[in-house]
mmCIF file of C-alpha atoms in Angstrom:
data_model
loop_
_atom_site.group_PDB
_atom_site.id
_atom_site.type_symbol
_atom_site.label_atom_id
_atom_site.label_comp_id
_atom_site.label_asym_id
_atom_site.label_seq_id
_atom_site.Cartn_x
_atom_site.Cartn_y
_atom_site.Cartn_z
ATOM 1 C CA UNK A 1 -27.897 -6.563 2.103
ATOM 2 C CA UNK A 2 -25.091 -7.231 3.904
ATOM 3 C CA UNK A 3 -22.949 -4.476 5.739
ATOM 4 C CA UNK A 4 -20.856 -2.347 3.232
ATOM 5 C CA UNK A 5 -16.870 -1.739 3.539
ATOM 6 C CA UNK A 6 -15.641 1.675 2.712
ATOM 7 C CA UNK A 7 -12.749 1.020 -0.085
ATOM 8 C CA UNK A 8 -9.596 2.891 -0.076
ATOM 9 C CA UNK A 9 -7.652 3.309 -3.421
ATOM 10 C CA UNK A 10 -3.909 3.256 -2.723
ATOM 11 C CA UNK A 11 -1.547 4.778 -5.512
ATOM 12 C CA UNK A 12 2.049 4.086 -5.601
ATOM 13 C CA UNK A 13 4.167 5.248 -2.360
ATOM 14 C CA UNK A 14 7.053 4.362 -0.366
ATOM 15 C CA UNK A 15 7.847 3.286 3.336
ATOM 16 C CA UNK A 16 11.020 4.161 4.564
ATOM 17 C CA UNK A 17 13.487 3.130 7.121
ATOM 18 C CA UNK A 18 15.157 5.498 9.853
ATOM 19 C CA UNK A 19 18.707 4.431 8.221
ATOM 20 C CA UNK A 20 17.416 5.024 4.438
ATOM 21 C CA UNK A 21 15.606 8.429 5.511
ATOM 22 C CA UNK A 22 19.042 9.988 6.991
ATOM 23 C CA UNK A 23 20.355 9.077 3.741
ATOM 24 C CA UNK A 24 17.807 10.634 1.691
ATOM 25 C CA UNK A 25 16.957 13.393 3.314
ATOM 26 C CA UNK A 26 19.607 13.944 5.418
ATOM 27 C CA UNK A 27 20.902 12.967 9.155
ATOM 28 C CA UNK A 28 17.989 13.205 12.122
ATOM 29 C CA UNK A 29 15.816 14.484 9.004
ATOM 30 C CA UNK A 30 12.182 14.088 10.692
ATOM 31 C CA UNK A 31 8.954 13.061 7.916
ATOM 32 C CA UNK A 32 6.389 15.904 8.038
ATOM 33 C CA UNK A 33 2.669 14.982 7.703
ATOM 34 C CA UNK A 34 0.662 16.023 4.758
ATOM 35 C CA UNK A 35 -2.251 14.593 5.667
ATOM 36 C CA UNK A 36 -3.432 11.630 8.047
ATOM 37 C CA UNK A 37 -4.802 8.324 6.256
ATOM 38 C CA UNK A 38 -7.593 6.420 7.057
ATOM 39 C CA UNK A 39 -5.928 4.190 9.431
ATOM 40 C CA UNK A 40 -4.474 5.006 12.496
ATOM 41 C CA UNK A 41 -1.257 6.472 12.988
ATOM 42 C CA UNK A 42 -0.531 6.604 9.260
ATOM 43 C CA UNK A 43 -0.226 9.595 7.666
ATOM 44 C CA UNK A 44 1.053 10.911 3.784
ATOM 45 C CA UNK A 45 4.091 12.641 3.994
ATOM 46 C CA UNK A 46 5.290 15.820 2.560
ATOM 47 C CA UNK A 47 8.002 14.320 1.269
ATOM 48 C CA UNK A 48 8.715 12.782 -1.601
ATOM 49 C CA UNK A 49 11.324 10.679 -3.556
ATOM 50 C CA UNK A 50 12.194 9.104 -7.470
ATOM 51 C CA UNK A 51 12.021 5.467 -8.250
ATOM 52 C CA UNK A 52 14.248 4.661 -10.490
ATOM 53 C CA UNK A 53 15.500 1.441 -12.425
ATOM 54 C CA UNK A 54 17.251 0.825 -15.875
ATOM 55 C CA UNK A 55 14.088 0.825 -17.556
ATOM 56 C CA UNK A 56 12.220 3.528 -16.214
ATOM 57 C CA UNK A 57 11.622 6.335 -13.419
ATOM 58 C CA UNK A 58 8.555 7.759 -11.162
ATOM 59 C CA UNK A 59 9.515 11.157 -9.727
ATOM 60 C CA UNK A 60 8.009 12.451 -6.586
ATOM 61 C CA UNK A 61 6.570 9.371 -5.466
ATOM 62 C CA UNK A 62 4.955 9.967 -1.783
ATOM 63 C CA UNK A 63 6.459 8.512 1.255
ATOM 64 C CA UNK A 64 3.977 7.212 3.922
ATOM 65 C CA UNK A 65 5.148 7.668 7.592
ATOM 66 C CA UNK A 66 5.839 6.705 9.983
ATOM 67 C CA UNK A 67 9.102 5.230 9.296
ATOM 68 C CA UNK A 68 9.099 1.344 9.058
ATOM 69 C CA UNK A 69 11.727 -1.492 9.593
ATOM 70 C CA UNK A 70 12.211 -2.167 6.091
ATOM 71 C CA UNK A 71 12.279 0.157 2.851
ATOM 72 C CA UNK A 72 9.307 -0.780 0.856
ATOM 73 C CA UNK A 73 7.478 0.624 -2.367
ATOM 74 C CA UNK A 74 4.171 -0.265 -3.235
ATOM 75 C CA UNK A 75 3.211 -0.099 -6.995
ATOM 76 C CA UNK A 76 0.440 -1.227 -9.460
ATOM 77 C CA UNK A 77 1.331 -3.645 -11.957
ATOM 78 C CA UNK A 78 0.808 -1.100 -14.617
ATOM 79 C CA UNK A 79 3.474 0.829 -13.081
ATOM 80 C CA UNK A 80 6.023 -2.299 -12.919
ATOM 81 C CA UNK A 81 5.588 -2.566 -16.811
ATOM 82 C CA UNK A 82 7.268 1.319 -16.874
ATOM 83 C CA UNK A 83 9.516 0.446 -14.270
ATOM 84 C CA UNK A 84 10.528 -3.020 -16.311
ATOM 85 C CA UNK A 85 10.396 -4.990 -12.940
ATOM 86 C CA UNK A 86 8.160 -8.025 -12.049
ATOM 87 C CA UNK A 87 7.047 -7.600 -8.321
ATOM 88 C CA UNK A 88 5.364 -10.436 -6.501
ATOM 89 C CA UNK A 89 1.665 -9.474 -5.114
ATOM 90 C CA UNK A 90 2.253 -9.746 -1.495
ATOM 91 C CA UNK A 91 1.057 -8.436 2.037
ATOM 92 C CA UNK A 92 2.567 -5.728 2.942
ATOM 93 C CA UNK A 93 5.933 -6.317 5.084
ATOM 94 C CA UNK A 94 6.349 -9.785 3.176
ATOM 95 C CA UNK A 95 9.439 -8.455 1.424
ATOM 96 C CA UNK A 96 11.760 -11.330 0.950
ATOM 97 C CA UNK A 97 12.867 -12.076 -2.751
ATOM 98 C CA UNK A 98 11.171 -9.422 -3.948
ATOM 99 C CA UNK A 99 12.448 -6.995 -6.455
ATOM 100 C CA UNK A 100 14.873 -3.845 -5.842
ATOM 101 C CA UNK A 101 15.044 -0.158 -7.045
ATOM 102 C CA UNK A 102 16.967 2.967 -6.329
ATOM 103 C CA UNK A 103 15.179 5.534 -4.461
ATOM 104 C CA UNK A 104 16.379 9.022 -4.805
ATOM 105 C CA UNK A 105 15.921 11.815 -2.600
ATOM 106 C CA UNK A 106 17.207 15.394 -2.232
ATOM 107 C CA UNK A 107 20.478 14.906 -0.136
ATOM 108 C CA UNK A 108 21.304 10.878 -1.535
ATOM 109 C CA UNK A 109 19.859 7.455 -3.222
ATOM 110 C CA UNK A 110 19.622 4.256 -2.125
ATOM 111 C CA UNK A 111 19.567 1.154 -4.099
ATOM 112 C CA UNK A 112 17.347 -1.357 -2.138
ATOM 113 C CA UNK A 113 18.041 -5.256 -3.160
ATOM 114 C CA UNK A 114 14.724 -6.273 -2.426
ATOM 115 C CA UNK A 115 11.623 -4.085 -1.196
ATOM 116 C CA UNK A 116 9.296 -3.730 -4.162
ATOM 117 C CA UNK A 117 5.724 -5.183 -4.241
ATOM 118 C CA UNK A 118 2.323 -4.864 -5.592
ATOM 119 C CA UNK A 119 0.260 -5.098 -2.363
ATOM 120 C CA UNK A 120 -2.501 -7.713 -2.355
ATOM 121 C CA UNK A 121 -5.745 -6.635 -2.126
ATOM 122 C CA UNK A 122 -7.110 -6.521 1.610
ATOM 123 C CA UNK A 123 -9.452 -5.494 4.231
ATOM 124 C CA UNK A 124 -8.413 -3.559 7.610
ATOM 125 C CA UNK A 125 -11.188 -4.492 10.321
ATOM 126 C CA UNK A 126 -11.000 -4.919 14.032
ATOM 127 C CA UNK A 127 -11.915 -7.977 15.824
ATOM 128 C CA UNK A 128 -15.485 -6.739 16.281
ATOM 129 C CA UNK A 129 -16.160 -6.144 12.661
ATOM 130 C CA UNK A 130 -14.369 -9.549 11.968
ATOM 131 C CA UNK A 131 -17.058 -11.022 14.241
ATOM 132 C CA UNK A 132 -19.652 -9.036 12.553
ATOM 133 C CA UNK A 133 -18.741 -10.685 9.286
ATOM 134 C CA UNK A 134 -18.050 -13.991 10.244
ATOM 135 C CA UNK A 135 -14.018 -13.768 9.302
ATOM 136 C CA UNK A 136 -11.190 -14.327 10.958
ATOM 137 C CA UNK A 137 -7.440 -12.754 10.594
ATOM 138 C CA UNK A 138 -5.464 -13.777 7.491
ATOM 139 C CA UNK A 139 -8.792 -15.656 5.994
ATOM 140 C CA UNK A 140 -9.347 -14.748 2.268
ATOM 141 C CA UNK A 141 -12.589 -13.592 0.935
ATOM 142 C CA UNK A 142 -14.637 -12.505 -2.099
ATOM 143 C CA UNK A 143 -15.781 -9.257 -1.754
ATOM 144 C CA UNK A 144 -18.364 -7.704 -4.467
ATOM 145 C CA UNK A 145 -18.138 -4.033 -6.450
ATOM 146 C CA UNK A 146 -21.839 -2.788 -7.760
ATOM 147 C CA UNK A 147 -21.778 -0.647 -10.390
ATOM 148 C CA UNK A 148 -21.451 -0.285 -14.290
ATOM 149 C CA UNK A 149 -18.185 -1.785 -13.922
ATOM 150 C CA UNK A 150 -19.181 -4.556 -11.281
ATOM 151 C CA UNK A 151 -17.059 -7.206 -10.322
ATOM 152 C CA UNK A 152 -15.924 -10.112 -8.021
ATOM 153 C CA UNK A 153 -12.594 -9.204 -6.586
ATOM 154 C CA UNK A 154 -11.088 -13.163 -5.088
ATOM 155 C CA UNK A 155 -8.106 -13.609 -2.687
ATOM 156 C CA UNK A 156 -8.913 -10.710 -0.573
ATOM 157 C CA UNK A 157 -6.965 -10.845 2.681
ATOM 158 C CA UNK A 158 -8.363 -10.399 6.145
ATOM 159 C CA UNK A 159 -6.543 -8.044 8.373
ATOM 160 C CA UNK A 160 -7.343 -7.829 12.345
ATOM 161 C CA UNK A 161 -5.925 -5.672 14.365
ATOM 162 C CA UNK A 162 -7.338 -3.650 17.464
ATOM 163 C CA UNK A 163 -5.510 -0.421 15.889
ATOM 164 C CA UNK A 164 -7.159 -0.590 12.378
ATOM 165 C CA UNK A 165 -10.171 1.080 10.975
ATOM 166 C CA UNK A 166 -12.543 -0.839 8.496
ATOM 167 C CA UNK A 167 -11.367 -0.360 4.953
ATOM 168 C CA UNK A 168 -10.556 -2.379 1.706
ATOM 169 C CA UNK A 169 -7.648 -1.224 0.144
ATOM 170 C CA UNK A 170 -7.091 -1.749 -3.366
ATOM 171 C CA UNK A 171 -4.722 -0.152 -5.678
ATOM 172 C CA UNK A 172 -5.167 2.107 -8.531
ATOM 173 C CA UNK A 173 -5.287 -0.569 -11.446
ATOM 174 C CA UNK A 174 -8.040 -2.432 -9.095
ATOM 175 C CA UNK A 175 -10.005 0.326 -8.585
ATOM 176 C CA UNK A 176 -10.056 1.668 -12.217
ATOM 177 C CA UNK A 177 -11.064 -1.877 -13.131
ATOM 178 C CA UNK A 178 -14.214 -1.679 -11.320
ATOM 179 C CA UNK A 179 -14.549 2.009 -11.581
ATOM 180 C CA UNK A 180 -14.518 2.845 -7.740
ATOM 181 C CA UNK A 181 -12.745 5.318 -5.743
ATOM 182 C CA UNK A 182 -12.236 6.078 -2.185
ATOM 183 C CA UNK A 183 -15.078 6.605 -0.309
ATOM 184 C CA UNK A 184 -17.234 3.726 -2.472
ATOM 185 C CA UNK A 185 -18.710 0.954 -0.700
ATOM 186 C CA UNK A 186 -18.377 -2.692 -1.164
ATOM 187 C CA UNK A 187 -19.638 -6.064 0.557
ATOM 188 C CA UNK A 188 -18.063 -9.691 1.322
ATOM 189 C CA UNK A 189 -19.626 -12.322 -0.689
ATOM 190 C CA UNK A 190 -19.312 -15.926 0.578
#
């Protein structure tokens, strides 16, 4: 049996810039850590915002830290239906030409013209992990999920960095389709 990869399910969330954090929460405001995430240096903040379009709203969407160079909203496709938007499936940070929303905080609001994506499923791994699995950064692989709703996820992006911890990231739609949750394990298939 091939080496197993732990799964992390990612619910809708927001990454914010310093400038937008000042507008949403007040000048000089600092995010506070609710809990550390599996990837080193990443955390779920206590702070939440509302995501609004003409067709729908999600209240109390968690901000993930630390701050980013561009504000980014990551949602699942079912979330997109409720908001009435059609975001592209992209790697985190690839926001050019994506759709926008209004982000509302306790002190103000920001209308972003682009920044809403459905994150492509991806595996975080270190260079040592990549060598063990025989893959490289930016490679596209397939992942096998076992169990009563077992399936094969195609088009899974491999992301390699010394600071990563081995984990497959799926959104809530993908996790529900395969009946997997954070802590489940999967395998790369070639």
